[in-house]
Short mmCIF file of the C-alpha atoms (twelve columns), coordinates in Angstrom:
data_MODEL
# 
_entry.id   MODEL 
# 
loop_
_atom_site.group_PDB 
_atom_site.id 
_atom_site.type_symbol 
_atom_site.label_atom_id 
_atom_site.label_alt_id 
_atom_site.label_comp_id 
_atom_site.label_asym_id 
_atom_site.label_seq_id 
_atom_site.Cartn_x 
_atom_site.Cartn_y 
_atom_site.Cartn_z 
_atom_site.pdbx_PDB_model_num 
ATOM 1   C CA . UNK A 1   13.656  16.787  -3.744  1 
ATOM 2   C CA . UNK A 2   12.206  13.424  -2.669  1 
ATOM 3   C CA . UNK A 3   8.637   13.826  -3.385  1 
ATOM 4   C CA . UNK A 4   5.494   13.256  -1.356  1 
ATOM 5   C CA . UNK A 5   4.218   9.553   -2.297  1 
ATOM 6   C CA . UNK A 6   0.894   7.438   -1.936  1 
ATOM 7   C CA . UNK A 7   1.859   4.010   -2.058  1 
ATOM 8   C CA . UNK A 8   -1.626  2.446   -1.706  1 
ATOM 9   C CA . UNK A 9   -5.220  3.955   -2.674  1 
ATOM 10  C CA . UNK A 10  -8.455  3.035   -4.687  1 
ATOM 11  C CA . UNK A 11  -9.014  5.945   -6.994  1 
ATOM 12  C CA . UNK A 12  -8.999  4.083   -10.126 1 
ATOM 13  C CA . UNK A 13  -12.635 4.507   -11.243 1 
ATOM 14  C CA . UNK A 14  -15.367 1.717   -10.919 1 
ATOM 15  C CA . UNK A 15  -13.216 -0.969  -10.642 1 
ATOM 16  C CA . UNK A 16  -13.694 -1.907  -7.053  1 
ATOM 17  C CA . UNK A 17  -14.960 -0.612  -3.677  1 
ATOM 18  C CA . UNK A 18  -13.621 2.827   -4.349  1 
ATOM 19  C CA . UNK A 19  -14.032 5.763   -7.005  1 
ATOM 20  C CA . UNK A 20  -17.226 5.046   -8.359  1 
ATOM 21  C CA . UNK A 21  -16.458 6.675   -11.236 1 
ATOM 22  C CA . UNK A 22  -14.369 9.328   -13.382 1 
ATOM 23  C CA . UNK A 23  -15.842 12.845  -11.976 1 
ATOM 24  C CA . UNK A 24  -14.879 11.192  -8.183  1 
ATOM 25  C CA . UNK A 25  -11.746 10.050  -9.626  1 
ATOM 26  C CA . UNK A 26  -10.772 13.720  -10.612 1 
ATOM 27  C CA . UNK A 27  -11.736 14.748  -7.468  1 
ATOM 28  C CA . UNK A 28  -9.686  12.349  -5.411  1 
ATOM 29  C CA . UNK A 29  -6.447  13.207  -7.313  1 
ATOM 30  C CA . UNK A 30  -6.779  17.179  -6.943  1 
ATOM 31  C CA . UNK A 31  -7.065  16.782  -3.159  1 
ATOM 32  C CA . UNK A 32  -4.079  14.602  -3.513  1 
ATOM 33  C CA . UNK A 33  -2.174  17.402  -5.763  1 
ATOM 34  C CA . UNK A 34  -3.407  20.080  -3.014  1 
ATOM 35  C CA . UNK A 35  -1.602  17.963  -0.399  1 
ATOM 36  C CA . UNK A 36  1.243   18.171  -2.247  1 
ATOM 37  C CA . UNK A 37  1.551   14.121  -3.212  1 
ATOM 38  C CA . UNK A 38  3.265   14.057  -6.661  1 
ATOM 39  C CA . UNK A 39  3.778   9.692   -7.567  1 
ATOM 40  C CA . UNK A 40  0.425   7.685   -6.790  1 
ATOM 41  C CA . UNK A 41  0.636   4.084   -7.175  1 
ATOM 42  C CA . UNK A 42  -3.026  2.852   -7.984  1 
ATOM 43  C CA . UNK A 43  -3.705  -0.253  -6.262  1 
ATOM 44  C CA . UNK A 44  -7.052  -1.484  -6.781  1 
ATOM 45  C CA . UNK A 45  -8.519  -4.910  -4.885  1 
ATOM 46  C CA . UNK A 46  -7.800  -7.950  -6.297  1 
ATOM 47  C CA . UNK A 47  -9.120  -11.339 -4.894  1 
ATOM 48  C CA . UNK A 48  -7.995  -14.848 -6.709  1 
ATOM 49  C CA . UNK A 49  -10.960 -16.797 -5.167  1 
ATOM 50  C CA . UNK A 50  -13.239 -13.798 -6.731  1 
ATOM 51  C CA . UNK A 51  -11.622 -12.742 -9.849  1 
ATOM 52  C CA . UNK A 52  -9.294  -14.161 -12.467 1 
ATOM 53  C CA . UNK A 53  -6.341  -12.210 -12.693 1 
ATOM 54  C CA . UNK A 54  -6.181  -11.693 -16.743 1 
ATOM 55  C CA . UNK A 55  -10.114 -10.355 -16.187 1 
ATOM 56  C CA . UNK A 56  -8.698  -7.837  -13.855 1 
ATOM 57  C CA . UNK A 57  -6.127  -6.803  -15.691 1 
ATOM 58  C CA . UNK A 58  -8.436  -6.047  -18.328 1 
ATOM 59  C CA . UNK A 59  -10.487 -4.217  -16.221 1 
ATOM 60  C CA . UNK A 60  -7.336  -1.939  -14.359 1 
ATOM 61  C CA . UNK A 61  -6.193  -1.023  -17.728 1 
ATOM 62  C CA . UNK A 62  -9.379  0.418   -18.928 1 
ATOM 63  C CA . UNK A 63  -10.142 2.503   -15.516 1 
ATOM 64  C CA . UNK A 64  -5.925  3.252   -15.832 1 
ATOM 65  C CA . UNK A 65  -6.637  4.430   -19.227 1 
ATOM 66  C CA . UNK A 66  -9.942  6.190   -18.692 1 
ATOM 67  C CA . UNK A 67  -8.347  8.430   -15.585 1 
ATOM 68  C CA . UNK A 68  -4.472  8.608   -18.025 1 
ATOM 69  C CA . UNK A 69  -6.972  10.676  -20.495 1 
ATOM 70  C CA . UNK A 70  -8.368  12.757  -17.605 1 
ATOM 71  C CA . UNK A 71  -5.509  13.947  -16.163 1 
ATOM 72  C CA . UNK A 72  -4.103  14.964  -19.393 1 
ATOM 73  C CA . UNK A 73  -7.135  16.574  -20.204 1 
ATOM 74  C CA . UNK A 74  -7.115  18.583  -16.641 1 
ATOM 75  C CA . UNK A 75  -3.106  19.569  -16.650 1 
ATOM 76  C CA . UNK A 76  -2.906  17.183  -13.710 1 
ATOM 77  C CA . UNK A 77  1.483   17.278  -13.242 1 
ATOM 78  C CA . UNK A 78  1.732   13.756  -10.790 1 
ATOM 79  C CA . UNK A 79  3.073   10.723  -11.675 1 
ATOM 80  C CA . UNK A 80  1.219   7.406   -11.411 1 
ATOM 81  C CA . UNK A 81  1.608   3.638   -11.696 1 
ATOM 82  C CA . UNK A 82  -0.341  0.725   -11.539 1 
ATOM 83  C CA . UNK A 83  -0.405  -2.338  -9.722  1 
ATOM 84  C CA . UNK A 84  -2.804  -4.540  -7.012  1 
ATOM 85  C CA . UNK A 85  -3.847  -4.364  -3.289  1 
ATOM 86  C CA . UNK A 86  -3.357  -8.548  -3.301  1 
ATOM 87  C CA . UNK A 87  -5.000  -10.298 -0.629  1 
ATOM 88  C CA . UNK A 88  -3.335  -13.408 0.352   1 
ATOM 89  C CA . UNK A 89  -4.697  -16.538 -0.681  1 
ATOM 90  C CA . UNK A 90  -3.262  -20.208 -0.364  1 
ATOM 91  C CA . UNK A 91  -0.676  -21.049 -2.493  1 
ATOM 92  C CA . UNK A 92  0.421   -17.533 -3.365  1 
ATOM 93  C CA . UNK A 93  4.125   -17.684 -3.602  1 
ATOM 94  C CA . UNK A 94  3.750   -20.319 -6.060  1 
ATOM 95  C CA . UNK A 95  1.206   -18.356 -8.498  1 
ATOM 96  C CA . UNK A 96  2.041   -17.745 -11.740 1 
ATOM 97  C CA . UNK A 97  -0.202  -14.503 -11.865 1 
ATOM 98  C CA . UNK A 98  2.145   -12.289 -9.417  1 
ATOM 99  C CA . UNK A 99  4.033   -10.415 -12.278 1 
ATOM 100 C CA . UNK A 100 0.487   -8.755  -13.735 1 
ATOM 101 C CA . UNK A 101 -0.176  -7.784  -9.740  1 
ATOM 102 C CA . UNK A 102 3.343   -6.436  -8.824  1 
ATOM 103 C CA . UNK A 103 4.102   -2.583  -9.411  1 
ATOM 104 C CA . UNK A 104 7.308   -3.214  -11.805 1 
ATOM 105 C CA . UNK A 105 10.065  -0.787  -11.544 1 
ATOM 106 C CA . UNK A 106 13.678  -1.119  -12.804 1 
ATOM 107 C CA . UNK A 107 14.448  -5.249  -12.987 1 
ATOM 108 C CA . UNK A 108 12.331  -5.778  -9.054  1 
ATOM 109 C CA . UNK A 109 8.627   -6.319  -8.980  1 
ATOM 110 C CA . UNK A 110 7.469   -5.152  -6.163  1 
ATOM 111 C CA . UNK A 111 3.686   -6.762  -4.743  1 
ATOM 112 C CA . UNK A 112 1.299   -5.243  -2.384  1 
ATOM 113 C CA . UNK A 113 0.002   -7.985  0.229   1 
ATOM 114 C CA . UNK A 114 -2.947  -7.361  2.364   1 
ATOM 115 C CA . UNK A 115 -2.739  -10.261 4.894   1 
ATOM 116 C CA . UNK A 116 -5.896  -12.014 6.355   1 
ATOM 117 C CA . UNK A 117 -7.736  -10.083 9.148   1 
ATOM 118 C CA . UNK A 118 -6.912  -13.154 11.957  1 
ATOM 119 C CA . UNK A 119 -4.545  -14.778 13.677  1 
ATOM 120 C CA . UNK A 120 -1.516  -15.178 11.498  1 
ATOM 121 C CA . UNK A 121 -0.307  -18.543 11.443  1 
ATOM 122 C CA . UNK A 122 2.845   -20.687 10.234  1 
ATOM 123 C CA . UNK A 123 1.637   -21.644 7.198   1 
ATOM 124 C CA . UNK A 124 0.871   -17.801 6.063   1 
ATOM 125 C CA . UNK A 125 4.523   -16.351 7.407   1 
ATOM 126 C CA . UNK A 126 5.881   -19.288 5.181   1 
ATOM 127 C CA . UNK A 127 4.436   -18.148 1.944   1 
ATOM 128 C CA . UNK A 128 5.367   -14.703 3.166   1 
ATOM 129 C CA . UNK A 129 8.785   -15.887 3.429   1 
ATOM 130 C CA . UNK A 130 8.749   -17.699 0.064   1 
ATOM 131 C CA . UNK A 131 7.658   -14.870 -1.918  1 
ATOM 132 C CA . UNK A 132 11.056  -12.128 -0.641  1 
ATOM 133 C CA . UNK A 133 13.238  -15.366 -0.825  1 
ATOM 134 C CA . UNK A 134 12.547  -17.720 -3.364  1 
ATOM 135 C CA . UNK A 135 10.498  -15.740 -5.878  1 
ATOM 136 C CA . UNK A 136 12.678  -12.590 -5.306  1 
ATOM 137 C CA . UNK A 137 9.801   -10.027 -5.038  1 
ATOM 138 C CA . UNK A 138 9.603   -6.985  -2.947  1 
ATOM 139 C CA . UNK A 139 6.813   -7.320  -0.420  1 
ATOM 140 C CA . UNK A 140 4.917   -4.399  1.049   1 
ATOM 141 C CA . UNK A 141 2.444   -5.060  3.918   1 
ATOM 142 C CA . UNK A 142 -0.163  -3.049  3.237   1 
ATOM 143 C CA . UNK A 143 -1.724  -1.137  6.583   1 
ATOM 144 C CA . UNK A 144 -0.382  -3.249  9.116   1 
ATOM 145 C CA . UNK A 145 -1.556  -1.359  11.682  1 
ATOM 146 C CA . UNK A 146 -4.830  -2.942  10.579  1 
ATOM 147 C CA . UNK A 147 -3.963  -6.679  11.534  1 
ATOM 148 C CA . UNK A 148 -2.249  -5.847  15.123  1 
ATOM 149 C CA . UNK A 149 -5.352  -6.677  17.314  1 
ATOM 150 C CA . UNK A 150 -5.634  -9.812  15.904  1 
ATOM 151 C CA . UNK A 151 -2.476  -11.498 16.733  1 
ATOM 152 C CA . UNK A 152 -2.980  -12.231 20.128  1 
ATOM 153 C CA . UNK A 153 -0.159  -14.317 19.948  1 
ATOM 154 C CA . UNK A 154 2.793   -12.370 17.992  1 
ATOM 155 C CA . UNK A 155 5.157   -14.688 17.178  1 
ATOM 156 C CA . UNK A 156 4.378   -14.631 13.761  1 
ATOM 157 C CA . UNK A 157 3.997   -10.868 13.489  1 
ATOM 158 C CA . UNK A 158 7.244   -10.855 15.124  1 
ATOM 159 C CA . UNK A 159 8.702   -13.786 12.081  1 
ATOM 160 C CA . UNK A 160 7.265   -11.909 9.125   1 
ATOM 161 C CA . UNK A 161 8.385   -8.451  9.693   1 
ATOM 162 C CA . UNK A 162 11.695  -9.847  10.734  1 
ATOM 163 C CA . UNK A 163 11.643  -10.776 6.824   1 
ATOM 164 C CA . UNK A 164 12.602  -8.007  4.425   1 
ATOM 165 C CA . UNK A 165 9.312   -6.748  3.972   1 
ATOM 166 C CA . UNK A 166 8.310   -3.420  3.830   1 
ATOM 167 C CA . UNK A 167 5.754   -2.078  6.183   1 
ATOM 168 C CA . UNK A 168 2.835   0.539   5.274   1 
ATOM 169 C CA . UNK A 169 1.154   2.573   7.153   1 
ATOM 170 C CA . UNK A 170 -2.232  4.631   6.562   1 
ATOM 171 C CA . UNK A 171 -1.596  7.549   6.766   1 
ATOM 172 C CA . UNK A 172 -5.142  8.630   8.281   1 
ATOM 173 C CA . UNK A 173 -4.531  6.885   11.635  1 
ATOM 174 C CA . UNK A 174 -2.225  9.252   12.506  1 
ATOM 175 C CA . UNK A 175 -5.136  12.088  12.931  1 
ATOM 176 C CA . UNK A 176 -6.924  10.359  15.345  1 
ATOM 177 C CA . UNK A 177 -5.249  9.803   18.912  1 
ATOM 178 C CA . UNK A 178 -7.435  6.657   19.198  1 
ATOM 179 C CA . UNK A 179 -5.441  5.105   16.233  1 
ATOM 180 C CA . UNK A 180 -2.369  6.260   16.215  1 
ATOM 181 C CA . UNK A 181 -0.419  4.273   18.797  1 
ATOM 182 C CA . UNK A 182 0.829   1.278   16.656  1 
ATOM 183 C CA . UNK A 183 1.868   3.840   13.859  1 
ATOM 184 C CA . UNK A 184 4.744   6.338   16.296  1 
ATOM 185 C CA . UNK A 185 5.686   3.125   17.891  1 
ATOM 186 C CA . UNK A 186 6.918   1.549   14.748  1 
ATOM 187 C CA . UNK A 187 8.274   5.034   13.739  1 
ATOM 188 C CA . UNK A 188 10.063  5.878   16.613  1 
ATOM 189 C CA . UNK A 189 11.709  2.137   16.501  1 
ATOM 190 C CA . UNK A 190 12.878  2.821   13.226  1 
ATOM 191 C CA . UNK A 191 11.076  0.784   10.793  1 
ATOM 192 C CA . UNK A 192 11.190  1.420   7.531   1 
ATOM 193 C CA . UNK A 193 7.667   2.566   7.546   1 
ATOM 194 C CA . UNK A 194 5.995   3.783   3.958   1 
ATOM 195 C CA . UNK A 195 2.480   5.740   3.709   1 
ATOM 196 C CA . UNK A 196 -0.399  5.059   1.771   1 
ATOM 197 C CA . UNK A 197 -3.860  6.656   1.756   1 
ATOM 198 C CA . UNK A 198 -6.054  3.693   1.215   1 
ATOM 199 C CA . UNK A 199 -8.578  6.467   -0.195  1 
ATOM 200 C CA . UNK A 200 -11.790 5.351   -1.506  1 
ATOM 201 C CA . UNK A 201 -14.059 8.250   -1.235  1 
ATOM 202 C CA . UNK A 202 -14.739 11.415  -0.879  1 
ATOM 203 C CA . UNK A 203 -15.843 11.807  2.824   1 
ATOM 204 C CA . UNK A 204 -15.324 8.509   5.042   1 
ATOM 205 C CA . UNK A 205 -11.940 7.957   3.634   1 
ATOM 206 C CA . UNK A 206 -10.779 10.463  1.537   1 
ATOM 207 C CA . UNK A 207 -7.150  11.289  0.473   1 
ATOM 208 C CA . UNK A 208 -5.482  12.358  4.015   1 
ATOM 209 C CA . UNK A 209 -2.078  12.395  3.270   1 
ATOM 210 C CA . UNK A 210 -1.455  15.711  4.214   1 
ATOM 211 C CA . UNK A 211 -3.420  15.289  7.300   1 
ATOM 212 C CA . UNK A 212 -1.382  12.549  8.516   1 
ATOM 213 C CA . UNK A 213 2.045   14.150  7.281   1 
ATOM 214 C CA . UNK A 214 1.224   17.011  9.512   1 
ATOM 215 C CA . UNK A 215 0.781   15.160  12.814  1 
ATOM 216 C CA . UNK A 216 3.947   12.937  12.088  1 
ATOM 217 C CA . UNK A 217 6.043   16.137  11.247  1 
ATOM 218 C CA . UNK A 218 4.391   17.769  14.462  1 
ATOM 219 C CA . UNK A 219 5.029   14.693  17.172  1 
ATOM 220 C CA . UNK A 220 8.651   13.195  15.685  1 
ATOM 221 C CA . UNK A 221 9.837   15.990  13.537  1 
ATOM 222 C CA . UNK A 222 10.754  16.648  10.286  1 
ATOM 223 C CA . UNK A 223 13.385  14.038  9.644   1 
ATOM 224 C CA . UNK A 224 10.990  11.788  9.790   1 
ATOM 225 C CA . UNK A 225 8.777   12.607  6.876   1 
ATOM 226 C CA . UNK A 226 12.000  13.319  5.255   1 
ATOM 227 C CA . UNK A 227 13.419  9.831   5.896   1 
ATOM 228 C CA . UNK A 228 10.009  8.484   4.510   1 
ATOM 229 C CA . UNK A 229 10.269  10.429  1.424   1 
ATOM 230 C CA . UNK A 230 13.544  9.046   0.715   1 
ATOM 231 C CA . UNK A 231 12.823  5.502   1.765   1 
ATOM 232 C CA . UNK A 232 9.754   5.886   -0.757  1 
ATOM 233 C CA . UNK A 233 11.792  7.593   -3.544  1 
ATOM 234 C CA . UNK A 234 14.320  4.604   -3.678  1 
ATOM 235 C CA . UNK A 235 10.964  2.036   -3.451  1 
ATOM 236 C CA . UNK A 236 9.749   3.853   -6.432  1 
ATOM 237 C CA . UNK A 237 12.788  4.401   -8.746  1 
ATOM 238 C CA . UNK A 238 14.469  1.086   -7.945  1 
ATOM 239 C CA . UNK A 239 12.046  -0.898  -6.087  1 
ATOM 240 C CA . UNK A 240 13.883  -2.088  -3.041  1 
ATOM 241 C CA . UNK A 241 15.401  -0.512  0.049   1 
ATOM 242 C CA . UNK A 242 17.379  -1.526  2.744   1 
ATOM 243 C CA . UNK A 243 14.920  -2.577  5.384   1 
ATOM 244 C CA . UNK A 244 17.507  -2.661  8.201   1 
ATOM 245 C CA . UNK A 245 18.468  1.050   7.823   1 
# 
């Protein structure tokens, strides 16, 4: 059985915008665990112009830690990893801080990249391009859906996801008919879409995976979720996939 997987999500507590702390933390996962997710990868903000990356990874590994003790204390059963909502900054395929940002997983590192909210330009789809070609990483786009109304011109949305990136999706857009246009358009083409919660809370934007699962499985069918379990299973055990299935 594949598994149900959140790919993106800020439960990790009081390290940035989302769980304040451990009692919201344990609250997040069990409505994750009633919605039948079973692998979380924690992916907590990180900014380079804000935030050293060795002071963050200080930081993640104590609120890791912290919510590791909780869950064993509670009989939580899901499995979790660790690794960084990145937001792009200049220069990024040539960092040397990637590796303590990427979610590692057999010999790939695989790095979350939440691109700036404007028009994309050259210069960004280059360093996009750099980090799947010359620095060999995995790249998920994190919530595309997100960036869409901004590129009034898509060429460049056109060149990056041409790349082998990987594409993620919120997965509380699809619950809304107001947001979920972009999200069955890239499904029904085929893209090798993955789903995150992007939780943060307990109310605005709680964990809505099962929400969102629901209205996918009810509009395009089973086979869907089940091709997005398996596309997320191979992410997580190997840490690639082939983006042109």
């Amino acid at each position: 059985m594949a598994g149900i997987y959140d790919f993106h999500c800020h439960i990790l507590p009081g390290i940035d915008d989302g769980s304040r702390n451990i009692d919201m933390t344990e609250a997040m996962l069990s409505m994750e665990i009633e919605q039948g997710v079973d692998h979380i990868l924690f992916t907590p903000h990180f900014y380079a112009q804000q935030q050293s990356a060795s002071e963050f990874k200080k930081n993640r590994a104590h609120a890791y830690e912290r919510t590791q003790e909780m869950m064993e204390k509670k009989g939580m059963s899901i499995e979790t990893r660790i690794a960084a909502e990145t937001y792009f900054f200049k220069g990024i395929s040539e960092a040397g801080i990637l590796d303590d940002l990427c979610m590692s997983t057999g010999d790939r590192q695989v790095l979350l990249l939440e691109m700036p909210f404007t028009q994309w330009r050259r210069s960004m789809y280059e360093e996009v391009r750099a980090l799947v070609e010359k620095r060999g990483l995995t790249v998920i786009i994190v919530h595309i859906e997100r960036f869409w109304k901004f590129q009034k011109d898509k060429d460049i949305w056109d060149r990056v996801f041409e790349l082998p990136v990987i594409p993620q999706h919120n997965s509380g857009i699809f619950t809304s008919f107001s947001t979920r246009g972009l999200g069955m358009k890239t499904l029904k083409a085929g893209w090798p879409i993955i789903l995150g919660t992007d939780a943060h809370n307990l109310d605005s934007r709680h964990p809505n995976m099962g929400e969102g699962r629901k209205v996918i499985g009810k509009k395009l069918g089973d086979g869907v979720l089940e091709e997005i379990d398996d596309r997320s299973r191979k992410l997580w055990d190997a840490g690639v996939i082939d983006t042109a299935e």
